Amino acid sequence: MTIAVSTRPGRPAASDWVRRLPEVLTIWVPLLLSAAHLIAFTLWTIWISFTPSTLVPVSGWVGLRNYSAVAASRNWQIALDNLVLFGSAFVLLSLATGLILAILLDQRIRGENVLRSIFLYPLAVSFVVTGTVWSWLLNPGLGIQKLVHDLGWTSFRFDWLIDRDMAIWTIVIAAIWQSSGFAMALFLAGLRSVDADLIKAAQIDGAGAVRMYRRVILPTLWPITITVIVIQLQFAISTFDLVRALTNGGPGIATQLPALVVYDLMFQRSLLGRGAAAAVLMLLLLLGVLLPYAAWRYVQRRRTIHA
């Protein structure tokens, strides 16, 4: 007796499902579980932000009271000011540093592989380790200032870590050290993918190295530049462990960032509702960066398809 197997177009045979089963189990199941976890806890946090929860979640409805309390607090206002300063300086300087390193490595210099590994090494270090090491280096009693004093230059001062006006720049320095290699890797890949015919045409026209980079090569890198900016902005908005290990928000609250405000409200003051409101405000900041980028990528794909 024979068993007929449906071969109607558009419906995969049973053997196709068997072959795809490992893919479904190893990729789609963890992906769906992670997405469900993310969505569920995001919705739970949003709900908590509208309740009078303190030490533990409670039912009730307080409307936008938690949001107005967070927005009016001095900690949150200082955190936003610091975020603007830190985010702007970090993104621009890491972008410039990564681009300069990529251009230098693009010259096919000797030892390129070693240098590339050195520049990428900070990415392998956690932000907690980065913050801890830089806190030692910038500590006036342990690090650079003490070393220079021991060498005889006793008037030298490098006490930014305890200076309320300069402490935020210590976070910028550590963040640039951590992330410039990432920008360098993307820019270097972009430089190596520039059409050789464009470079040859510019050389035939008599363009020098500076003019070639400024007029021919760098304009082709603007999609990579936008990608780096968005990723670095996302990191700046969500920065927590680096600041926690390096300055712990101090001196005082001089280096507070939004993530530290969330931690302070939830785990130190036991104001769960306000902490959730601050977390939702952070989410809105992230969406303000990611949604325009997603829309831009969608438009670019549509143009590529219809080109």
Short mmCIF file of C-alpha atoms in Angstrom, two decimals:
data_model
loop_
_atom_site.label_atom_id
_atom_site.label_comp_id
_atom_site.label_asym_id
_atom_site.label_seq_id
_atom_site.Cartn_x
_atom_site.Cartn_y
_atom_site.Cartn_z
CA MET A 1 0.00 0.00 0.00
CA THR A 2 1.41 3.41 -0.91
CA ILE A 3 0.89 6.65 0.97
CA ALA A 4 0.37 9.76 -1.10
CA VAL A 5 2.30 12.82 -0.04
CA SER A 6 0.86 16.18 -0.90
CA THR A 7 3.07 18.10 -3.30
CA ARG A 8 0.83 21.09 -3.82
CA PRO A 9 2.85 24.24 -4.50
CA GLY A 10 3.28 26.57 -1.56
CA ARG A 11 3.09 23.83 1.11
CA PRO A 12 6.45 22.33 2.19
CA ALA A 13 6.67 18.57 2.51
CA ALA A 14 7.06 16.92 5.90
CA SER A 15 10.74 16.22 5.19
CA ASP A 16 11.36 19.97 4.80
CA TRP A 17 9.96 20.60 8.28
CA VAL A 18 12.17 17.85 9.70
CA ARG A 19 15.26 19.40 8.11
CA ARG A 20 14.34 22.83 9.45
CA LEU A 21 13.57 21.61 12.96
CA PRO A 22 17.14 22.18 14.32
CA GLU A 23 17.06 25.73 12.95
CA VAL A 24 13.72 26.39 14.62
CA LEU A 25 14.85 24.94 17.94
CA THR A 26 18.25 26.66 18.06
CA ILE A 27 17.35 30.07 16.63
CA TRP A 28 13.66 30.88 16.70
CA VAL A 29 12.70 29.40 20.05
CA PRO A 30 15.37 31.34 22.05
CA LEU A 31 14.64 34.43 19.97
CA LEU A 32 10.91 34.28 20.67
CA LEU A 33 11.50 33.59 24.37
CA SER A 34 13.85 36.58 24.60
CA ALA A 35 11.38 38.80 22.77
CA ALA A 36 8.55 37.68 25.05
CA HIS A 37 10.72 38.31 28.12
CA LEU A 38 11.67 41.78 26.89
CA ILE A 39 8.12 42.80 25.97
CA ALA A 40 6.60 41.41 29.18
CA PHE A 41 9.00 43.17 31.51
CA THR A 42 8.79 46.40 29.51
CA LEU A 43 5.00 46.40 29.88
CA TRP A 44 5.34 45.50 33.57
CA THR A 45 7.73 48.43 34.13
CA ILE A 46 5.36 50.80 32.34
CA TRP A 47 2.48 49.61 34.53
CA ILE A 48 4.54 49.99 37.72
CA SER A 49 5.38 53.58 36.71
CA PHE A 50 1.70 54.51 37.05
CA THR A 51 1.29 52.99 40.53
CA PRO A 52 2.26 54.21 44.03
CA SER A 53 4.70 51.29 44.42
CA THR A 54 7.57 51.79 46.85
CA LEU A 55 9.44 48.81 48.31
CA VAL A 56 7.22 46.25 46.53
CA PRO A 57 4.77 46.55 43.63
CA VAL A 58 1.26 47.49 44.65
CA SER A 59 -1.94 48.10 42.73
CA GLY A 60 -3.39 51.55 42.34
CA TRP A 61 -3.26 54.42 39.91
CA VAL A 62 -1.46 57.72 40.37
CA GLY A 63 -1.42 58.86 36.74
CA LEU A 64 1.62 60.90 35.79
CA ARG A 65 2.57 61.75 39.38
CA ASN A 66 5.74 59.63 39.30
CA TYR A 67 6.81 61.13 35.99
CA SER A 68 6.30 64.70 37.16
CA ALA A 69 8.19 63.95 40.39
CA VAL A 70 11.14 62.49 38.48
CA ALA A 71 11.20 65.30 35.91
CA ALA A 72 11.14 67.95 38.65
CA SER A 73 13.90 66.33 40.74
CA ARG A 74 17.34 67.90 40.80
CA ASN A 75 19.01 64.53 40.25
CA TRP A 76 17.16 63.95 37.00
CA GLN A 77 17.84 67.46 35.70
CA ILE A 78 21.56 67.12 36.45
CA ALA A 79 21.52 63.67 34.84
CA LEU A 80 20.03 65.06 31.63
CA ASP A 81 22.54 67.93 31.55
CA ASN A 82 25.37 65.44 32.04
CA LEU A 83 23.91 63.16 29.38
CA VAL A 84 23.92 65.99 26.82
CA LEU A 85 27.53 66.88 27.65
CA PHE A 86 28.77 63.30 27.94
CA GLY A 87 26.85 62.07 24.90
CA SER A 88 27.98 64.92 22.64
CA ALA A 89 31.65 64.79 23.67
CA PHE A 90 31.81 61.00 23.69
CA VAL A 91 30.15 60.50 20.30
CA LEU A 92 32.11 63.24 18.50
CA LEU A 93 35.50 62.39 20.02
CA SER A 94 35.15 58.62 19.64
CA LEU A 95 34.00 59.17 16.06
CA ALA A 96 37.01 61.37 15.29
CA THR A 97 39.44 59.06 17.09
CA GLY A 98 38.11 55.97 15.34
CA LEU A 99 38.24 57.67 11.93
CA ILE A 100 41.83 58.88 12.44
CA LEU A 101 42.97 55.42 13.56
CA ALA A 102 41.21 53.83 10.59
CA ILE A 103 42.86 56.24 8.12
CA LEU A 104 46.28 55.55 9.64
CA LEU A 105 45.80 51.78 9.45
CA ASP A 106 44.51 52.11 5.90
CA GLN A 107 47.99 53.16 4.81
CA ARG A 108 49.07 49.48 4.94
CA ILE A 109 51.66 50.23 7.59
CA ARG A 110 53.95 47.58 9.02
CA GLY A 111 52.52 45.83 12.05
CA GLU A 112 48.96 46.67 11.08
CA ASN A 113 47.56 43.43 12.49
CA VAL A 114 49.23 44.02 15.86
CA LEU A 115 48.06 47.63 16.05
CA ARG A 116 44.54 46.68 15.05
CA SER A 117 44.45 44.09 17.82
CA ILE A 118 45.72 46.65 20.34
CA PHE A 119 43.09 49.20 19.36
CA LEU A 120 40.34 46.57 19.50
CA TYR A 121 41.48 45.11 22.82
CA PRO A 122 39.44 47.50 25.03
CA LEU A 123 36.26 46.02 23.53
CA ALA A 124 37.14 42.73 25.21
CA VAL A 125 37.24 44.41 28.63
CA SER A 126 34.04 44.91 30.60
CA PHE A 127 32.94 48.43 31.46
CA VAL A 128 33.30 47.63 35.15
CA VAL A 129 36.97 46.77 34.66
CA THR A 130 37.47 49.86 32.51
CA GLY A 131 35.91 52.10 35.15
CA THR A 132 37.92 50.51 37.95
CA VAL A 133 41.26 50.81 36.14
CA TRP A 134 40.64 54.41 35.11
CA SER A 135 39.57 55.27 38.66
CA TRP A 136 43.03 54.10 39.79
CA LEU A 137 44.81 56.03 37.04
CA LEU A 138 42.90 59.26 37.71
CA ASN A 139 42.96 59.03 41.50
CA PRO A 140 45.21 61.93 42.69
CA GLY A 141 46.63 59.80 45.48
CA LEU A 142 47.35 56.70 43.39
CA GLY A 143 47.60 57.42 39.69
CA ILE A 144 49.01 59.88 37.22
CA GLN A 145 49.24 62.86 39.57
CA LYS A 146 51.13 60.86 42.21
CA LEU A 147 53.50 59.44 39.60
CA VAL A 148 54.37 62.91 38.29
CA HIS A 149 54.79 64.21 41.87
CA ASP A 150 57.16 61.34 42.63
CA LEU A 151 59.21 62.37 39.59
CA GLY A 152 59.71 65.82 41.13
CA TRP A 153 57.01 67.94 39.48
CA THR A 154 55.10 68.73 42.66
CA SER A 155 53.04 71.56 41.16
CA PHE A 156 51.41 69.24 38.60
CA ARG A 157 47.68 68.71 39.13
CA PHE A 158 45.43 66.16 37.50
CA ASP A 159 42.62 65.79 40.01
CA TRP A 160 39.66 65.73 37.63
CA LEU A 161 38.20 62.73 39.45
CA ILE A 162 37.45 64.85 42.53
CA ASP A 163 36.70 68.09 40.67
CA ARG A 164 32.95 68.67 40.31
CA ASP A 165 33.39 70.59 37.05
CA MET A 166 35.84 68.19 35.42
CA ALA A 167 34.73 64.78 36.73
CA ILE A 168 32.36 64.21 33.82
CA TRP A 169 35.34 64.39 31.46
CA THR A 170 36.94 61.41 33.20
CA ILE A 171 33.95 59.36 32.06
CA VAL A 172 34.35 60.73 28.54
CA ILE A 173 38.04 59.71 28.50
CA ALA A 174 37.32 56.19 29.73
CA ALA A 175 34.40 55.74 27.32
CA ILE A 176 36.48 56.90 24.34
CA TRP A 177 39.25 54.47 25.29
CA GLN A 178 36.68 51.67 25.45
CA SER A 179 34.75 52.40 22.25
CA SER A 180 37.10 54.04 19.74
CA GLY A 181 38.29 50.64 18.53
CA PHE A 182 34.74 49.76 17.57
CA ALA A 183 34.41 52.91 15.46
CA MET A 184 37.85 52.26 13.98
CA ALA A 185 36.86 48.73 12.90
CA LEU A 186 33.73 49.94 11.10
CA PHE A 187 35.50 52.85 9.41
CA LEU A 188 38.41 50.64 8.36
CA ALA A 189 36.01 48.16 6.78
CA GLY A 190 34.38 51.06 4.96
CA LEU A 191 37.70 52.43 3.74
CA ARG A 192 38.75 49.03 2.44
CA SER A 193 35.47 48.69 0.51
CA VAL A 194 35.73 51.98 -1.43
CA ASP A 195 35.61 51.41 -5.16
CA ALA A 196 39.19 51.32 -6.48
CA ASP A 197 38.05 52.98 -9.74
CA LEU A 198 37.03 56.12 -7.81
CA ILE A 199 40.47 56.32 -6.21
CA LYS A 200 42.25 55.80 -9.53
CA ALA A 201 40.11 58.46 -11.20
CA ALA A 202 40.94 60.93 -8.42
CA GLN A 203 44.65 60.14 -8.74
CA ILE A 204 44.50 60.69 -12.50
CA ASP A 205 42.87 64.06 -11.88
CA GLY A 206 45.83 64.98 -9.68
CA ALA A 207 44.08 64.85 -6.30
CA GLY A 208 46.42 64.68 -3.31
CA ALA A 209 45.91 62.43 -0.31
CA VAL A 210 44.07 65.05 1.76
CA ARG A 211 41.78 66.09 -1.08
CA MET A 212 41.12 62.46 -2.02
CA TYR A 213 39.97 61.61 1.48
CA ARG A 214 37.94 64.79 1.83
CA ARG A 215 36.24 64.76 -1.58
CA VAL A 216 36.15 61.09 -2.63
CA ILE A 217 36.61 58.60 0.21
CA LEU A 218 34.99 60.17 3.28
CA PRO A 219 31.66 61.01 1.53
CA THR A 220 31.21 57.30 0.82
CA LEU A 221 31.43 56.54 4.56
CA TRP A 222 28.36 58.51 5.65
CA PRO A 223 26.15 55.37 6.12
CA ILE A 224 28.80 53.90 8.42
CA THR A 225 29.13 57.24 10.19
CA ILE A 226 25.40 57.34 10.93
CA THR A 227 25.51 53.74 12.19
CA VAL A 228 28.41 54.52 14.54
CA ILE A 229 26.68 57.66 15.84
CA VAL A 230 23.46 55.77 16.61
CA ILE A 231 25.25 52.90 18.37
CA GLN A 232 27.40 55.27 20.42
CA LEU A 233 24.37 57.39 21.36
CA GLN A 234 22.57 54.25 22.51
CA PHE A 235 25.57 53.41 24.68
CA ALA A 236 25.73 56.95 26.09
CA ILE A 237 22.05 56.95 27.07
CA SER A 238 22.22 53.55 28.79
CA THR A 239 25.64 53.98 30.44
CA PHE A 240 25.61 52.68 34.00
CA ASP A 241 28.41 50.29 34.93
CA LEU A 242 31.21 52.53 33.65
CA VAL A 243 30.03 55.50 35.74
CA ARG A 244 29.23 53.30 38.72
CA ALA A 245 32.77 51.88 38.78
CA LEU A 246 34.59 55.11 37.91
CA THR A 247 32.87 57.90 39.87
CA ASN A 248 29.70 56.35 41.37
CA GLY A 249 27.95 59.52 40.25
CA GLY A 250 30.24 61.76 42.29
CA PRO A 251 31.69 63.90 43.53
CA GLY A 252 28.27 64.43 45.07
CA ILE A 253 25.92 64.01 42.13
CA ALA A 254 28.15 65.82 39.63
CA THR A 255 28.38 62.84 37.27
CA GLN A 256 24.87 61.45 37.61
CA LEU A 257 23.43 59.91 34.45
CA PRO A 258 19.85 58.68 33.90
CA ALA A 259 20.70 55.02 34.56
CA LEU A 260 22.17 55.94 37.96
CA VAL A 261 19.00 57.86 38.81
CA VAL A 262 16.96 54.73 38.07
CA TYR A 263 19.26 52.64 40.27
CA ASP A 264 19.13 55.19 43.07
CA LEU A 265 15.34 55.43 43.07
CA MET A 266 14.71 51.70 42.84
CA PHE A 267 17.40 50.10 44.97
CA GLN A 268 18.59 52.80 47.36
CA ARG A 269 15.46 54.83 48.06
CA SER A 270 12.97 51.99 47.50
CA LEU A 271 10.78 54.20 45.28
CA LEU A 272 9.84 51.54 42.77
CA GLY A 273 7.17 53.60 40.99
CA ARG A 274 9.44 56.60 40.46
CA GLY A 275 12.32 54.36 39.42
CA ALA A 276 10.09 52.70 36.83
CA ALA A 277 9.02 56.13 35.58
CA ALA A 278 12.68 57.13 35.19
CA ALA A 279 13.34 53.85 33.33
CA VAL A 280 10.44 54.56 30.97
CA LEU A 281 11.82 58.05 30.32
CA MET A 282 15.16 56.43 29.47
CA LEU A 283 13.33 54.11 27.08
CA LEU A 284 11.76 57.13 25.38
CA LEU A 285 15.21 58.66 24.97
CA LEU A 286 16.44 55.45 23.35
CA LEU A 287 13.42 55.28 21.06
CA GLY A 288 14.09 58.88 20.06
CA VAL A 289 17.41 57.68 18.66
CA LEU A 290 16.52 54.20 17.38
CA LEU A 291 13.20 54.88 15.65
CA PRO A 292 14.50 57.59 13.27
CA TYR A 293 17.46 55.31 12.49
CA ALA A 294 15.13 52.38 11.75
CA ALA A 295 13.00 54.61 9.51
CA TRP A 296 16.12 55.81 7.68
CA ARG A 297 17.31 52.22 7.13
CA TYR A 298 13.86 51.28 5.82
CA VAL A 299 13.89 54.16 3.34
CA GLN A 300 17.41 53.22 2.21
CA ARG A 301 16.37 49.59 1.61
CA ARG A 302 13.32 50.69 -0.37
CA ARG A 303 15.46 52.95 -2.54
CA THR A 304 17.92 50.12 -3.14
CA ILE A 305 15.16 47.73 -4.14
CA HIS A 306 13.56 50.19 -6.58
CA ALA A 307 16.87 51.46 -7.99
#
